[in-house]
mmCIF file of C-alpha atoms in Angstrom:
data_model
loop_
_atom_site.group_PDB
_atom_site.id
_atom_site.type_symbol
_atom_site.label_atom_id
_atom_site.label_comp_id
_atom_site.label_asym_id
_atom_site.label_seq_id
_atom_site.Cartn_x
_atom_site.Cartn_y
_atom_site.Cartn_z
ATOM 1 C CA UNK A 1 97.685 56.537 -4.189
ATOM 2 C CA UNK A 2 96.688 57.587 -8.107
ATOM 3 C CA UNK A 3 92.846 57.754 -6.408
ATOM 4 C CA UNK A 4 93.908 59.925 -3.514
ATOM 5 C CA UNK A 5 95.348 62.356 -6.253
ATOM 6 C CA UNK A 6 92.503 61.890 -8.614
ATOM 7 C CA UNK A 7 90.429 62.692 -5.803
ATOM 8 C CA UNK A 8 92.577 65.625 -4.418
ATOM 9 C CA UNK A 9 93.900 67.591 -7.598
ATOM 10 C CA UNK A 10 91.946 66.102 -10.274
ATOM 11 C CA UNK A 11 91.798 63.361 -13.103
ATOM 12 C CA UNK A 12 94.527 65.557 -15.479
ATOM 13 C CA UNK A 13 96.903 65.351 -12.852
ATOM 14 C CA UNK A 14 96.471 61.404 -11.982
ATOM 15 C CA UNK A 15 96.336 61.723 -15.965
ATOM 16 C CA UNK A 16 100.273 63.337 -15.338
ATOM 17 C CA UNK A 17 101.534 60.976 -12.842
ATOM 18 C CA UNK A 18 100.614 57.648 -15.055
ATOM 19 C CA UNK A 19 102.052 59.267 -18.149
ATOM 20 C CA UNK A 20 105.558 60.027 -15.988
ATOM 21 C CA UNK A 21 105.407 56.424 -14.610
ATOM 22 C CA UNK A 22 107.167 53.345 -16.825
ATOM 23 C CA UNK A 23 104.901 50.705 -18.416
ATOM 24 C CA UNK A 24 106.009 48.007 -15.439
ATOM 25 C CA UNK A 25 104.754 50.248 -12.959
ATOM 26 C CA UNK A 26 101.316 50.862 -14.500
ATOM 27 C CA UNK A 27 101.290 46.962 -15.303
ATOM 28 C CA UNK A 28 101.614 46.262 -11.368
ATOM 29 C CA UNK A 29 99.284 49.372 -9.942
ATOM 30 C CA UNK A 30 96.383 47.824 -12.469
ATOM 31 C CA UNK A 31 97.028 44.663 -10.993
ATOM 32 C CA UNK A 32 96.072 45.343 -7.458
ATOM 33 C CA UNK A 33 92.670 45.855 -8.234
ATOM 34 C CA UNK A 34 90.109 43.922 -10.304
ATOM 35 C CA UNK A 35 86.552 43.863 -11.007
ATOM 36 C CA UNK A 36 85.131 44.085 -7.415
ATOM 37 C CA UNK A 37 87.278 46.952 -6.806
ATOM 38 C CA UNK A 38 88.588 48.642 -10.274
ATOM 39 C CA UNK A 39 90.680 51.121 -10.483
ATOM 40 C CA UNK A 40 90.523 54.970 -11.737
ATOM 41 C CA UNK A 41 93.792 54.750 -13.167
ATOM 42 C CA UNK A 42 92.319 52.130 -15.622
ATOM 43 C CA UNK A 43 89.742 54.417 -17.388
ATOM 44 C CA UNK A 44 92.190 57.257 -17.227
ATOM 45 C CA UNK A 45 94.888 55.859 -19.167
ATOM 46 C CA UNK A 46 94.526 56.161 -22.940
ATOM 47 C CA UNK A 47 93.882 52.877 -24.977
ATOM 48 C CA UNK A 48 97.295 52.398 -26.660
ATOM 49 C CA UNK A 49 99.189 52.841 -22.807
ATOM 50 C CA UNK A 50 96.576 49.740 -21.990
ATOM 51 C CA UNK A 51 97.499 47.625 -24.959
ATOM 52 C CA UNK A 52 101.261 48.068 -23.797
ATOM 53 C CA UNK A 53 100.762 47.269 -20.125
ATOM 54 C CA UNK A 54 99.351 44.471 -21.454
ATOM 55 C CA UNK A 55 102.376 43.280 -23.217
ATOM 56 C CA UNK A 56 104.180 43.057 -19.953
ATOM 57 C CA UNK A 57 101.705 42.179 -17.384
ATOM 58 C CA UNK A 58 102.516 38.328 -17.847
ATOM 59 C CA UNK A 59 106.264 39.109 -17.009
ATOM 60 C CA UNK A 60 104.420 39.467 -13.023
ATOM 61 C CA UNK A 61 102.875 35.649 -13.369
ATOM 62 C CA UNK A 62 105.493 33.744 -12.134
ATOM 63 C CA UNK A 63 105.639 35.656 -8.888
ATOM 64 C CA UNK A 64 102.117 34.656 -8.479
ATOM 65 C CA UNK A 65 102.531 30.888 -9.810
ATOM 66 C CA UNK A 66 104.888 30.492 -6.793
ATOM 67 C CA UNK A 67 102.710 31.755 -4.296
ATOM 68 C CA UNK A 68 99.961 29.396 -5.663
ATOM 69 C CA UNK A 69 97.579 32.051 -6.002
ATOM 70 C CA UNK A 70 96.327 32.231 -9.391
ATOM 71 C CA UNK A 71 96.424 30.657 -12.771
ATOM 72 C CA UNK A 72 97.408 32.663 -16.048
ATOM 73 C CA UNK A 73 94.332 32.409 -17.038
ATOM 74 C CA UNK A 74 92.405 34.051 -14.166
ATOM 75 C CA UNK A 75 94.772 36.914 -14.129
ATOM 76 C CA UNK A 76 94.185 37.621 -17.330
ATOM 77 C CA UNK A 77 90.342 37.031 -17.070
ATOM 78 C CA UNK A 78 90.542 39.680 -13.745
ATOM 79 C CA UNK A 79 92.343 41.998 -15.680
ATOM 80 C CA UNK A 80 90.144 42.033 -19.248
ATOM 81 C CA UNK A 81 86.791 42.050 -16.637
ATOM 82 C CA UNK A 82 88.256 45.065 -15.069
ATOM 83 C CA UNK A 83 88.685 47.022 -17.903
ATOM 84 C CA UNK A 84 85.535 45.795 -20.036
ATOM 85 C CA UNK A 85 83.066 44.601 -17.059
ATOM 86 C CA UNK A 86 83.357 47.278 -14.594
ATOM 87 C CA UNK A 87 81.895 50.730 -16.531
ATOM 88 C CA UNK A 88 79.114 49.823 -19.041
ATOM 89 C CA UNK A 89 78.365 54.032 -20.042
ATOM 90 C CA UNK A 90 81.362 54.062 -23.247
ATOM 91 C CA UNK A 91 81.104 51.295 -25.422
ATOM 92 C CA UNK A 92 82.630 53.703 -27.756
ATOM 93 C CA UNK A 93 85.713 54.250 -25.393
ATOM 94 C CA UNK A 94 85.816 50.162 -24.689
ATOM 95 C CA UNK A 95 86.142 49.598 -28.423
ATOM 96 C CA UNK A 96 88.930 51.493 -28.922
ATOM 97 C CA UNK A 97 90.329 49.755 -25.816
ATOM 98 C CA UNK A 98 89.830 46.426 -27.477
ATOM 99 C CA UNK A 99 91.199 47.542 -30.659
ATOM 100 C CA UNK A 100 94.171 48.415 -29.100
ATOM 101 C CA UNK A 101 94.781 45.383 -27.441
ATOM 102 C CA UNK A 102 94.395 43.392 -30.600
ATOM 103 C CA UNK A 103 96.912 45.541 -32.261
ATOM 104 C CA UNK A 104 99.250 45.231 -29.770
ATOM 105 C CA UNK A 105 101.947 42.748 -30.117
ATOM 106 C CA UNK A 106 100.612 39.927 -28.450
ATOM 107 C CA UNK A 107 96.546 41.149 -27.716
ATOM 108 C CA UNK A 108 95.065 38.311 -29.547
ATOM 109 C CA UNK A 109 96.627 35.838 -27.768
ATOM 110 C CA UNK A 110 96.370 38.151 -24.625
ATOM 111 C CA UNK A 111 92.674 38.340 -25.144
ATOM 112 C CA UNK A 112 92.361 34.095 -25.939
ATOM 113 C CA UNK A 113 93.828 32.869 -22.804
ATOM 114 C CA UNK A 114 90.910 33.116 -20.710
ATOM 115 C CA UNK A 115 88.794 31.167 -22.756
ATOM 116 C CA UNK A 116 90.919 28.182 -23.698
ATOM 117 C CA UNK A 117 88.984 25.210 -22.727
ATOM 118 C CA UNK A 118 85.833 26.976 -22.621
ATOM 119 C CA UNK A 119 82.671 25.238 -23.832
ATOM 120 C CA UNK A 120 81.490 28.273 -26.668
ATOM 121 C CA UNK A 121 78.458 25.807 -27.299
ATOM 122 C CA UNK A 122 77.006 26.631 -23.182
ATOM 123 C CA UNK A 123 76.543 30.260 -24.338
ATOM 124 C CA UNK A 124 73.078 31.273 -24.225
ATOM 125 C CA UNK A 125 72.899 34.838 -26.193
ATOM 126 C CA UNK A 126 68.881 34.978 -24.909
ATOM 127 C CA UNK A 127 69.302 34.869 -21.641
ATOM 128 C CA UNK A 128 71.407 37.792 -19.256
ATOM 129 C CA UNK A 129 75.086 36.307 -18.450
ATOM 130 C CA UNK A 130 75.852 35.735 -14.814
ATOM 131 C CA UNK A 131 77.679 38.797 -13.927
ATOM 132 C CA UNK A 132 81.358 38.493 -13.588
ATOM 133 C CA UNK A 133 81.359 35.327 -15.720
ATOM 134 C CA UNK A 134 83.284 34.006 -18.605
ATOM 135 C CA UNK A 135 80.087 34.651 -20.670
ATOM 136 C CA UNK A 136 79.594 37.966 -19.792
ATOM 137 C CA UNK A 137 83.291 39.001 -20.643
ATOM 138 C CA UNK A 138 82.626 37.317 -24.029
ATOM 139 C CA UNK A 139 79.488 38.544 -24.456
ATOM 140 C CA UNK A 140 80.913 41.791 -23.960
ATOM 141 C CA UNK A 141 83.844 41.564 -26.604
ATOM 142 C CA UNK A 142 80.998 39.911 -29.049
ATOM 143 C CA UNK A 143 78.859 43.234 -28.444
ATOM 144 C CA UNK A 144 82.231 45.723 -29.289
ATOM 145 C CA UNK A 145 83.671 44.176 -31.551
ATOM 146 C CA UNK A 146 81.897 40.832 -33.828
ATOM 147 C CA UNK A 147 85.438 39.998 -35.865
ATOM 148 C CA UNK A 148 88.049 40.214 -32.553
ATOM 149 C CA UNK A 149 85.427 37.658 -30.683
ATOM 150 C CA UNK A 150 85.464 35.288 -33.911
ATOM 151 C CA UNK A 151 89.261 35.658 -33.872
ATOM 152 C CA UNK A 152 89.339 35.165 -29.928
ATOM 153 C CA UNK A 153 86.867 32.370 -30.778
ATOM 154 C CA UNK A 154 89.436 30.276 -33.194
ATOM 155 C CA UNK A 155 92.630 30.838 -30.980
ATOM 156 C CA UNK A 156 90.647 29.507 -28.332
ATOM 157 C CA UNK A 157 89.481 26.355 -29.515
ATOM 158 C CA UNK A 158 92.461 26.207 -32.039
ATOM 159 C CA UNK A 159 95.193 27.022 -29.232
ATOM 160 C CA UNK A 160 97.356 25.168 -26.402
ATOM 161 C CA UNK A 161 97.451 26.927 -23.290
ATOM 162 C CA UNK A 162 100.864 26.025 -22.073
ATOM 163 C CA UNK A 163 102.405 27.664 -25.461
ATOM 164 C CA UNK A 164 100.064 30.528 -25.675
ATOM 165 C CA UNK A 165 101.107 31.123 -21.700
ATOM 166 C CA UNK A 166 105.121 31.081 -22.796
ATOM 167 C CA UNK A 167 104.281 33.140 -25.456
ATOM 168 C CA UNK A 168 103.100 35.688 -23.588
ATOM 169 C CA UNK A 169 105.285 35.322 -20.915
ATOM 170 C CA UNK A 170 108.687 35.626 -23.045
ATOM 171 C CA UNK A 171 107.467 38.760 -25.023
ATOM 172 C CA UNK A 172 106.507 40.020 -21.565
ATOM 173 C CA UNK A 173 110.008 39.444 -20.142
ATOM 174 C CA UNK A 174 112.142 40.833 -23.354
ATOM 175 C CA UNK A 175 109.891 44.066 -23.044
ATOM 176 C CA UNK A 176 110.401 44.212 -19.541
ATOM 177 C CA UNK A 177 114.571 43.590 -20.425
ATOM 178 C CA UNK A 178 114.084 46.332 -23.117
ATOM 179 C CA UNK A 179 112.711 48.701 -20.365
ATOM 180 C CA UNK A 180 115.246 48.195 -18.467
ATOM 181 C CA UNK A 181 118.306 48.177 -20.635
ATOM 182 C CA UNK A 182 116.765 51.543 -21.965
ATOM 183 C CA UNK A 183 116.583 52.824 -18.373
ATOM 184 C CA UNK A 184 120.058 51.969 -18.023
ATOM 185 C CA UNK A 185 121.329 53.621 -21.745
ATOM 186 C CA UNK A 186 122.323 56.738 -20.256
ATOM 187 C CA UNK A 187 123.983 55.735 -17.526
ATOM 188 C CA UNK A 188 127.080 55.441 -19.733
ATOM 189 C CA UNK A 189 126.925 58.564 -21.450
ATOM 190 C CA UNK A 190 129.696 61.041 -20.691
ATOM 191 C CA UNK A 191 128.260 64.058 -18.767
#
C-alpha cells in the first residue's frame, strides 16, 4: 500500500502516512519485505524512526518461532540486509542509519545477533563478498562505520545467543506494552 501512494501522490505523502502510523505498525510493514524485494518505506523513513522500529521488531519473533519459519537471527540478518544491502548510492545516508541503530536502546546487540557464531577469521577483505551474504553485510558495516563493526565484532564472539535473543525480545515487548498503555492513557480522561 505505502508504494501504491508513493507511486500515486508522491514520496512526502508516503513520508505523511509512516509518520501518522505507530512504531508496531512500521515494525511489521518493514517486515514483509527483505532484500530481494525492499521496501520504499525503508529509505523514506528518517534514521532515528529506524533505530526505534528496531527496538520492537523482536516483539514479532515468537509469532514466527511457532510457525517454524525463521530463526532470530535470520530475521534480523533480512532486516539489517534490507536496509544496508539493497541501495549502495548514500553511504552518507546508511551511516547515519547505523548510527542510529547503535544509539538506540538495544542496536548493538540488535546489530550482533546475526553474526554470533560466525567464523570472522573466513573473511577475505581482497576478494568481492558473495552478494547477500553474512560477509557482505559485515563488510558493509566495516566500510560505514570501522568502531560499530569492532564493537559488533566483540559482542559477537564475546556474546550468548539465547540471552542476547531475550534481551531483545523483553525490551521489545515492554516497548510494545508502553505503546500500548500510552494508546490507552486517554481513554480515561474525562471529556
Amino acid at each position: 500500500i505505502l508504494e501504491d501512494i508513493a507511486s500515486t501522490e508522491g514520496d512526502q505523502k508516503m513520508i505523511a502516512v509512516i509518520s501518522e502510523l505507530d512504531i508496531m505498525s512500521v515494525a511489521k510493514i518493514l517486515r514483509e519485505f527483505d532484500a530481494t524485494i525492499p521496501s520504499i518505506a525503508a529509505w523514506l523513513m528518517d534514521p532515528e524512526t529506524i533505530g526505534e522500529m528496531l527496538d520492537v521488531e523482536p516483539s514479532y519473533w515468537e509469532s514466527e518461532f511457532e510457525k517454524g519459519a525463521v530463526t532470530a537471527q535470520d530475521s534480523v540478518k533480512s532486516m539489517l540486509s534490507q536496509i544496508f544491502l539493497t541501495r549502495a548510492d548514500d553511504d552518507e545516508r546508511q551511516t547515519e542509519i547505523l548510527d542510529a541503530i547503535n544509539h538506540s536502546e538495544t542496536g548493538l546487540l540488535y546489530l550482533s545477533l546475526p553474526f554470533i557464531g560466525f567464523d570472522f577469521e573466513t573473511i577475505d577483505f581482497e576478494e568481492e563478498a558473495v552478494s547477500g551474504s553474512d560477509e557482505e553485510l559485515l563488510l558493509k558495516i566495516k566500510s560505514l562505520n570501522e568502531s560499530i563493526y569492532k564493537a559488533i565484532l566483540d559482542t559477537s564472539v564475546n556474546g550468548n545467543l539465547d540471552n542476547i535473543e531475550a534481551i531483545l525480545k523483553s525490551q521489545a515487548n515492554s516497548i510494545r506494552v508502553g505503546e500500548i498503555s500510552s494508546d490507552t492513557d486517554d481513554m480515561f480522561e474525562p471529556l
